Coordinates of C-alpha atoms in Angstrom, one line a residue:
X1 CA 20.9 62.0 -80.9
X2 CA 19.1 60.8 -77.6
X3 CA 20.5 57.6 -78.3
X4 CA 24.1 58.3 -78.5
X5 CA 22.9 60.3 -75.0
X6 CA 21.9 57.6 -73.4
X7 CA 25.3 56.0 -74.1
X8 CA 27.0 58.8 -73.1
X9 CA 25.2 59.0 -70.1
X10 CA 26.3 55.4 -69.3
X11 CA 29.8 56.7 -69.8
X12 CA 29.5 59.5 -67.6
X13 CA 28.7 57.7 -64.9
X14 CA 31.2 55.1 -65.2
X15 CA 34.4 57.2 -65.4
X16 CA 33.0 59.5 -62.4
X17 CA 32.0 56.9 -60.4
X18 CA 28.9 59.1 -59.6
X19 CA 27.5 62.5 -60.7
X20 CA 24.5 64.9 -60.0
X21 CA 21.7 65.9 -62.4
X22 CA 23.0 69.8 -62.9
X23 CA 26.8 68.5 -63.9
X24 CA 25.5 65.8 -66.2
X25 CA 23.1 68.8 -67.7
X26 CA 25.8 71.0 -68.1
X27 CA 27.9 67.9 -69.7
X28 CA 25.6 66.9 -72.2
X29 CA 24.1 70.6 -73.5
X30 CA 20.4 69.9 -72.0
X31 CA 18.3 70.4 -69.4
X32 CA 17.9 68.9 -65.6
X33 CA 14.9 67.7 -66.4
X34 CA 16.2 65.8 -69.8
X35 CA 18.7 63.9 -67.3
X36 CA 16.3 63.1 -65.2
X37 CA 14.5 61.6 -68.5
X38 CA 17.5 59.6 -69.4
X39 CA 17.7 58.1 -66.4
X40 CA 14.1 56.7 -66.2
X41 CA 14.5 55.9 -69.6
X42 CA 17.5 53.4 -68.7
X43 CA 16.0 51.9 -65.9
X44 CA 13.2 51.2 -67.7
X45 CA 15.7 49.2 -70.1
X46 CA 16.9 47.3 -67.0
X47 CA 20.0 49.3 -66.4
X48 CA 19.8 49.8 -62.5
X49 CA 21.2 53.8 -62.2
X50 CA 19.7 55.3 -59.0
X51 CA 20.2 58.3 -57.0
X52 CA 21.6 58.7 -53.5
X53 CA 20.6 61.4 -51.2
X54 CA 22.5 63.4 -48.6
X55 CA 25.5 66.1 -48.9
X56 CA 27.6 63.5 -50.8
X57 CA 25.0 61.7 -53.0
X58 CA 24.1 61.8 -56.7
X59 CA 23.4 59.6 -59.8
X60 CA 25.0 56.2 -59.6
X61 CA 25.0 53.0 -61.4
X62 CA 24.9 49.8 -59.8
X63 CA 28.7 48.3 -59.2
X64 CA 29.3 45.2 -60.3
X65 CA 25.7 44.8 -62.5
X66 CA 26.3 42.9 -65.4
X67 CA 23.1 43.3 -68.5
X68 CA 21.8 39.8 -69.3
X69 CA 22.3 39.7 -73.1
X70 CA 18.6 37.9 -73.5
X71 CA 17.3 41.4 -72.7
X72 CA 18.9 42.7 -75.9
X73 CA 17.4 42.7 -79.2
X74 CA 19.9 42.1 -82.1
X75 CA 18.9 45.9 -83.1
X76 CA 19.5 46.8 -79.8
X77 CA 22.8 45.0 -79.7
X78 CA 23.8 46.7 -82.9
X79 CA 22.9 50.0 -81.9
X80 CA 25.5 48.9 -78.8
X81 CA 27.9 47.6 -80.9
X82 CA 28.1 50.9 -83.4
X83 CA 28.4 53.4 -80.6
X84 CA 31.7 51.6 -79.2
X85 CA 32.7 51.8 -82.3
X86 CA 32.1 55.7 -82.9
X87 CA 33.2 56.2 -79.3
X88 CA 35.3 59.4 -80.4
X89 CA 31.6 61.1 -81.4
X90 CA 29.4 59.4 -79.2
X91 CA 31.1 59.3 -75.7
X92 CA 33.3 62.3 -75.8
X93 CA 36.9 60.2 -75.5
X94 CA 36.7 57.8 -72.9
X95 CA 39.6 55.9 -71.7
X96 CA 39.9 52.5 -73.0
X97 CA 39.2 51.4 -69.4
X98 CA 35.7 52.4 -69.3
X99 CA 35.1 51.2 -72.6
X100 CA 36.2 47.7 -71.6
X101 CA 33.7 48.2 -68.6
X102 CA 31.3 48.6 -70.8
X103 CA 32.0 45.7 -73.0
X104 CA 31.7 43.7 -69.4
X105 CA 28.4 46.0 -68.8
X106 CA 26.6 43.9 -71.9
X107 CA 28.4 41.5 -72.3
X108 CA 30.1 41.9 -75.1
X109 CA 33.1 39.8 -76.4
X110 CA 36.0 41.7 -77.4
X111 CA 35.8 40.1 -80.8
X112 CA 33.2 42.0 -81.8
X113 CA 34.1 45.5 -81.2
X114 CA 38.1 45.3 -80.6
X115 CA 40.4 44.7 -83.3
X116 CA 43.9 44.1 -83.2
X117 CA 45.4 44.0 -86.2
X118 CA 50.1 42.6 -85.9
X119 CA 50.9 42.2 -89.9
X120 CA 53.3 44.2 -90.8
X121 CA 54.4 44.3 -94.6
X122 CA 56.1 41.4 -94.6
X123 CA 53.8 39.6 -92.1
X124 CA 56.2 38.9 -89.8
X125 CA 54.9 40.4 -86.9
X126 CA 51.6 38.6 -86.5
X127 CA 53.4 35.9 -87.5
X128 CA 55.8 35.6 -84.3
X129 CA 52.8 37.1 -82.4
X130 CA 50.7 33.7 -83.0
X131 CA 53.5 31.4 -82.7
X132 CA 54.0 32.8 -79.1
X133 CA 50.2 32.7 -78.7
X134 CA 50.0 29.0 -79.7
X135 CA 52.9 27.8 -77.8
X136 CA 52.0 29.7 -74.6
X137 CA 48.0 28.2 -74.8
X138 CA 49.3 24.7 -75.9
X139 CA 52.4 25.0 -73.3
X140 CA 55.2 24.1 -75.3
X141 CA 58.7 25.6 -74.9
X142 CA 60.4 27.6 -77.6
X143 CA 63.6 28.7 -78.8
X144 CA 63.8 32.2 -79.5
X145 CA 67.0 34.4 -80.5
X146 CA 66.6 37.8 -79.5
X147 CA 68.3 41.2 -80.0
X148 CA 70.2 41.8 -76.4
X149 CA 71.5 45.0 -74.8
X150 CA 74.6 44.7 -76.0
X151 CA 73.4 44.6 -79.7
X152 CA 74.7 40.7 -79.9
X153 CA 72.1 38.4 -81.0
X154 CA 71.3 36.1 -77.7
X155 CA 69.4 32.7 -77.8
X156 CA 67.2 31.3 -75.0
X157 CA 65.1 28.5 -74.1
X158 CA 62.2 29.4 -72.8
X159 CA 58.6 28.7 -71.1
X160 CA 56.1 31.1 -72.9
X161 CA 53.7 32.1 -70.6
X162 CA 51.9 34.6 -71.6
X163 CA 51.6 37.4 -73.6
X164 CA 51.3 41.5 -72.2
X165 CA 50.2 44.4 -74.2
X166 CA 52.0 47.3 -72.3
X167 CA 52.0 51.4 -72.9
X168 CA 55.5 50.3 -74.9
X169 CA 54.2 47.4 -76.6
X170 CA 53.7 43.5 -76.4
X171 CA 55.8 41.2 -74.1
X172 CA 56.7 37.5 -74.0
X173 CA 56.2 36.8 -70.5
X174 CA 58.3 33.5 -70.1
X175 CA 60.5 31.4 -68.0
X176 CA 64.1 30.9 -69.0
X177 CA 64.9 27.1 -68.4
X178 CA 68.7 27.9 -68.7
X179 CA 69.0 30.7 -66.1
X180 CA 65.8 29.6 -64.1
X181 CA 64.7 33.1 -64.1
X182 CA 61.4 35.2 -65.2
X183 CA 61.9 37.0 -68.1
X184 CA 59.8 40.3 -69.5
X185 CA 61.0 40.5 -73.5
X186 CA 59.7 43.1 -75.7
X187 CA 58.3 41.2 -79.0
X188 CA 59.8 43.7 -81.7
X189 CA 63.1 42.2 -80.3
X190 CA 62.7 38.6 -81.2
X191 CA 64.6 37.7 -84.3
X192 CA 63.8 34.2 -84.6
X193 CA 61.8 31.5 -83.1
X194 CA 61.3 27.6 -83.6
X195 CA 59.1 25.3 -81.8
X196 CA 61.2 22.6 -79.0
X197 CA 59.5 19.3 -78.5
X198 CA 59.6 19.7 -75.3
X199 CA 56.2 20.7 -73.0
X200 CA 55.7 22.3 -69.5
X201 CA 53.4 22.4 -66.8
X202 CA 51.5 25.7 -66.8
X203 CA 52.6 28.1 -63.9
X204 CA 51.7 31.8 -62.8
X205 CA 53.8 34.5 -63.4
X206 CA 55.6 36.2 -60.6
X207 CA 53.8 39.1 -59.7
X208 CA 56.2 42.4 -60.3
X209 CA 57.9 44.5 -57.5
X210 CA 56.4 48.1 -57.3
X211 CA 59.5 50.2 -59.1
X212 CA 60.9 53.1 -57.8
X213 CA 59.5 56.4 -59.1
X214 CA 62.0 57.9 -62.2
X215 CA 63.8 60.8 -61.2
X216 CA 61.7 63.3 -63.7
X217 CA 62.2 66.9 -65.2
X218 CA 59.6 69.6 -66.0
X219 CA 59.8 69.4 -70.5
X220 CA 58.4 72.1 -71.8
X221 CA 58.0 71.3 -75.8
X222 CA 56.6 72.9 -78.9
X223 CA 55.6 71.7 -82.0
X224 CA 54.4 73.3 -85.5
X225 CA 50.4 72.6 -86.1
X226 CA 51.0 70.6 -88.9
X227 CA 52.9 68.4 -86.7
X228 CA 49.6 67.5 -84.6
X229 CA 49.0 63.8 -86.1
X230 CA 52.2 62.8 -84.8
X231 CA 52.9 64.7 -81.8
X232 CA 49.0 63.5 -80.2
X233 CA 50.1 59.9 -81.7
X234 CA 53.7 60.8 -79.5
X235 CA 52.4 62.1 -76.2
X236 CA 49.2 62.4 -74.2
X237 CA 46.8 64.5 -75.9
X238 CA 45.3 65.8 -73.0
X239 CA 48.1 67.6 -72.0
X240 CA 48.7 69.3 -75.7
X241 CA 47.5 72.7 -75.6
X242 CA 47.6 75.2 -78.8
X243 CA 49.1 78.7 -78.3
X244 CA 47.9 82.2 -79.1
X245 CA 50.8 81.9 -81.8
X246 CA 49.3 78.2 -82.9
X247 CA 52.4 76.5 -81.8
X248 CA 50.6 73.4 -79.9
X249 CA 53.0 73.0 -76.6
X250 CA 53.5 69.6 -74.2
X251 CA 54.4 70.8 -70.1
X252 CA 55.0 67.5 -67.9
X253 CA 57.2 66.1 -65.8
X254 CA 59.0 63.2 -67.3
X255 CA 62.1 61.2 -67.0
X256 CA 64.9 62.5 -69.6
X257 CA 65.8 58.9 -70.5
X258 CA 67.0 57.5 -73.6
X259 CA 64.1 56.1 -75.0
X260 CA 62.3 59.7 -74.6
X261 CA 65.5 61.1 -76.3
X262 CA 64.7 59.0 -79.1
X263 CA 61.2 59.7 -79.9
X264 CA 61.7 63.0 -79.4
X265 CA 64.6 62.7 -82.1
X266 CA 62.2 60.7 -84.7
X267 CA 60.1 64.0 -84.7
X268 CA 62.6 66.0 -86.7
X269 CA 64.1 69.3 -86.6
X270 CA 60.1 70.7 -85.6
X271 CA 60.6 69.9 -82.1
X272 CA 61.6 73.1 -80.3
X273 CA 63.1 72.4 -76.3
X274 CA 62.2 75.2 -73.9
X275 CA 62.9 73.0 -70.7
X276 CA 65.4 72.0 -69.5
X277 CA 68.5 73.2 -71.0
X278 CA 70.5 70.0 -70.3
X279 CA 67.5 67.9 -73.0
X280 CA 68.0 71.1 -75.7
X281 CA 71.6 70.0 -75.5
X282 CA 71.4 66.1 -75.6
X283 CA 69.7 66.7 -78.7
X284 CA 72.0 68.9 -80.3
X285 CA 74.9 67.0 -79.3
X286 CA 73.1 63.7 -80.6
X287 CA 71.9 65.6 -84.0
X288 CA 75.5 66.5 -84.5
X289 CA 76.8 62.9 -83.7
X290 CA 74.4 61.4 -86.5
X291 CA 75.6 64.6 -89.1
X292 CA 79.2 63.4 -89.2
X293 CA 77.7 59.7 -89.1
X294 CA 75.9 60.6 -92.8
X295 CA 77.4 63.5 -94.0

């Protein structure tokens, strides 16, 4: 148990920045004194946390400190290397942020405690993912045919330059050496791809213009229990809460866009709108469309 402590002590202080003894006590379930404990107990491991006095001081941990992984026993690094992986129990849901700092705070290549895992059932997926991989390490162009806007399969000759995990998915990042431009393309819209003989010198991508802020709307949704699986898999589980009535219920302000109007729409008949008026009526009018479409 003081193990997974110690880790979640680590944690703590990583996300906050910095934090006093009392909060950290009150975190954790124990005593002052016991955080006090852990703390010698991890400098003594070589981990520099420290205090700062004054109004605005408190428990810290050295920016920028990087463990040397000779200091780690193989027991030690498995101990490391199982509490990342329980990080749900042991480190009471931090973002994937701090747990990538701590991969940097040991050391620790993302090998051995990420996994990303493209096969779909036909293995399609991982197999367009590595292609992309390959040509954008090895720098040679590609020809790809892609599902465009207009639902009309478009081919392009391109430059792959790298490949982006966003919130939505992976991206081709890649130069079009028709139109000269810089194109973002979401991967689950390739179609096809083939290798060109052709290479290219390597080159940065542009870096993006801050967008303008979507115009948003207070959505107030509710959802049955049994629904929770997909709903926290659909939204932000942090901003879920459960009702007196057990109906768990979503309030944030979020752009009413098509692609929300569709996820919302995947969820089934469950979903119940209470704001705004305008999305309860998008939906009906778009439930009815796909009725006469089946019936």
């Amino acid at each position: 148990m003081r193990k997974g402590r110690l880790f979640q002590v680590i944690c703590h202080l990583l996300e906050r920045g910095q934090s006093t003894a009392a909060q950290m006590a009150r975190e954790f379930g124990v005593s002052v004194r016991t955080v006090y404990r852990d703390v010698e107990t991890l400098n003594a491991a070589g981990i520099p946390i420290y205090a700062e006095t004054g109004r605005s001081g408190g428990i810290c941990l050295m920016k920028g400190f990087v463990l040397d992984r000779a200091m780690l026993s193989g027991e030690e690094r498995g101990e490391i290397l199982d509490a990342l992986r329980e990080q749900e129990e042991k480190f009471a849901n931090p973002s994937p942020a701090v747990l990538q700092e701590i991969a940097g705070l040991f050391q620790l290549p993302a090998g051995e405690w990420l996994e990303v895992d493209l096969s779909d059932g036909a293995g399609r997926a991982g197999d367009r993912f590595r292609f992309l991989q390959r040509a954008a390490i090895q720098h040679h162009c590609a020809d790809i045919t892609y599902a465009g806007p207009g639902g009309e399969p478009e081919k392009m000759s391109v430059m792959p330059l790298k490949l982006a995990c966003r919130a939505e998915g992976w991206h081709l990042k890649a130069y079009c050496t028709e139109s000269r431009e810089y194109r973002q393309i979401p991967l689950a819209r390739i179609i096809k791809w083939k290798p060109s003989v052709e290479v290219f010198e390597p080159r940065p991508f542009p870096e993006e213009e801050a967008k303008a802020e979507p115009e948003t709307s207070r959505v107030i949704l509710r959802f049955p229990a049994e629904m929770a699986d997909r709903v926290y898999e659909a939204f932000d589980g942090t901003l879920i809460t459960q009702r007196k009535d057990g109906l768990l219920e979503l309030r944030q302000d979020l752009p009413v866009d098509d692609r929300f109007i569709s996820r919302l729409l995947a969820l089934g008949p469950g979903v119940k709108v209470s704001a705004p008026s305008s999305l309860k009526e998008e939906l009906a009018r778009r439930s009815r469309e796909l009725y006469e479409a089946y019936k």
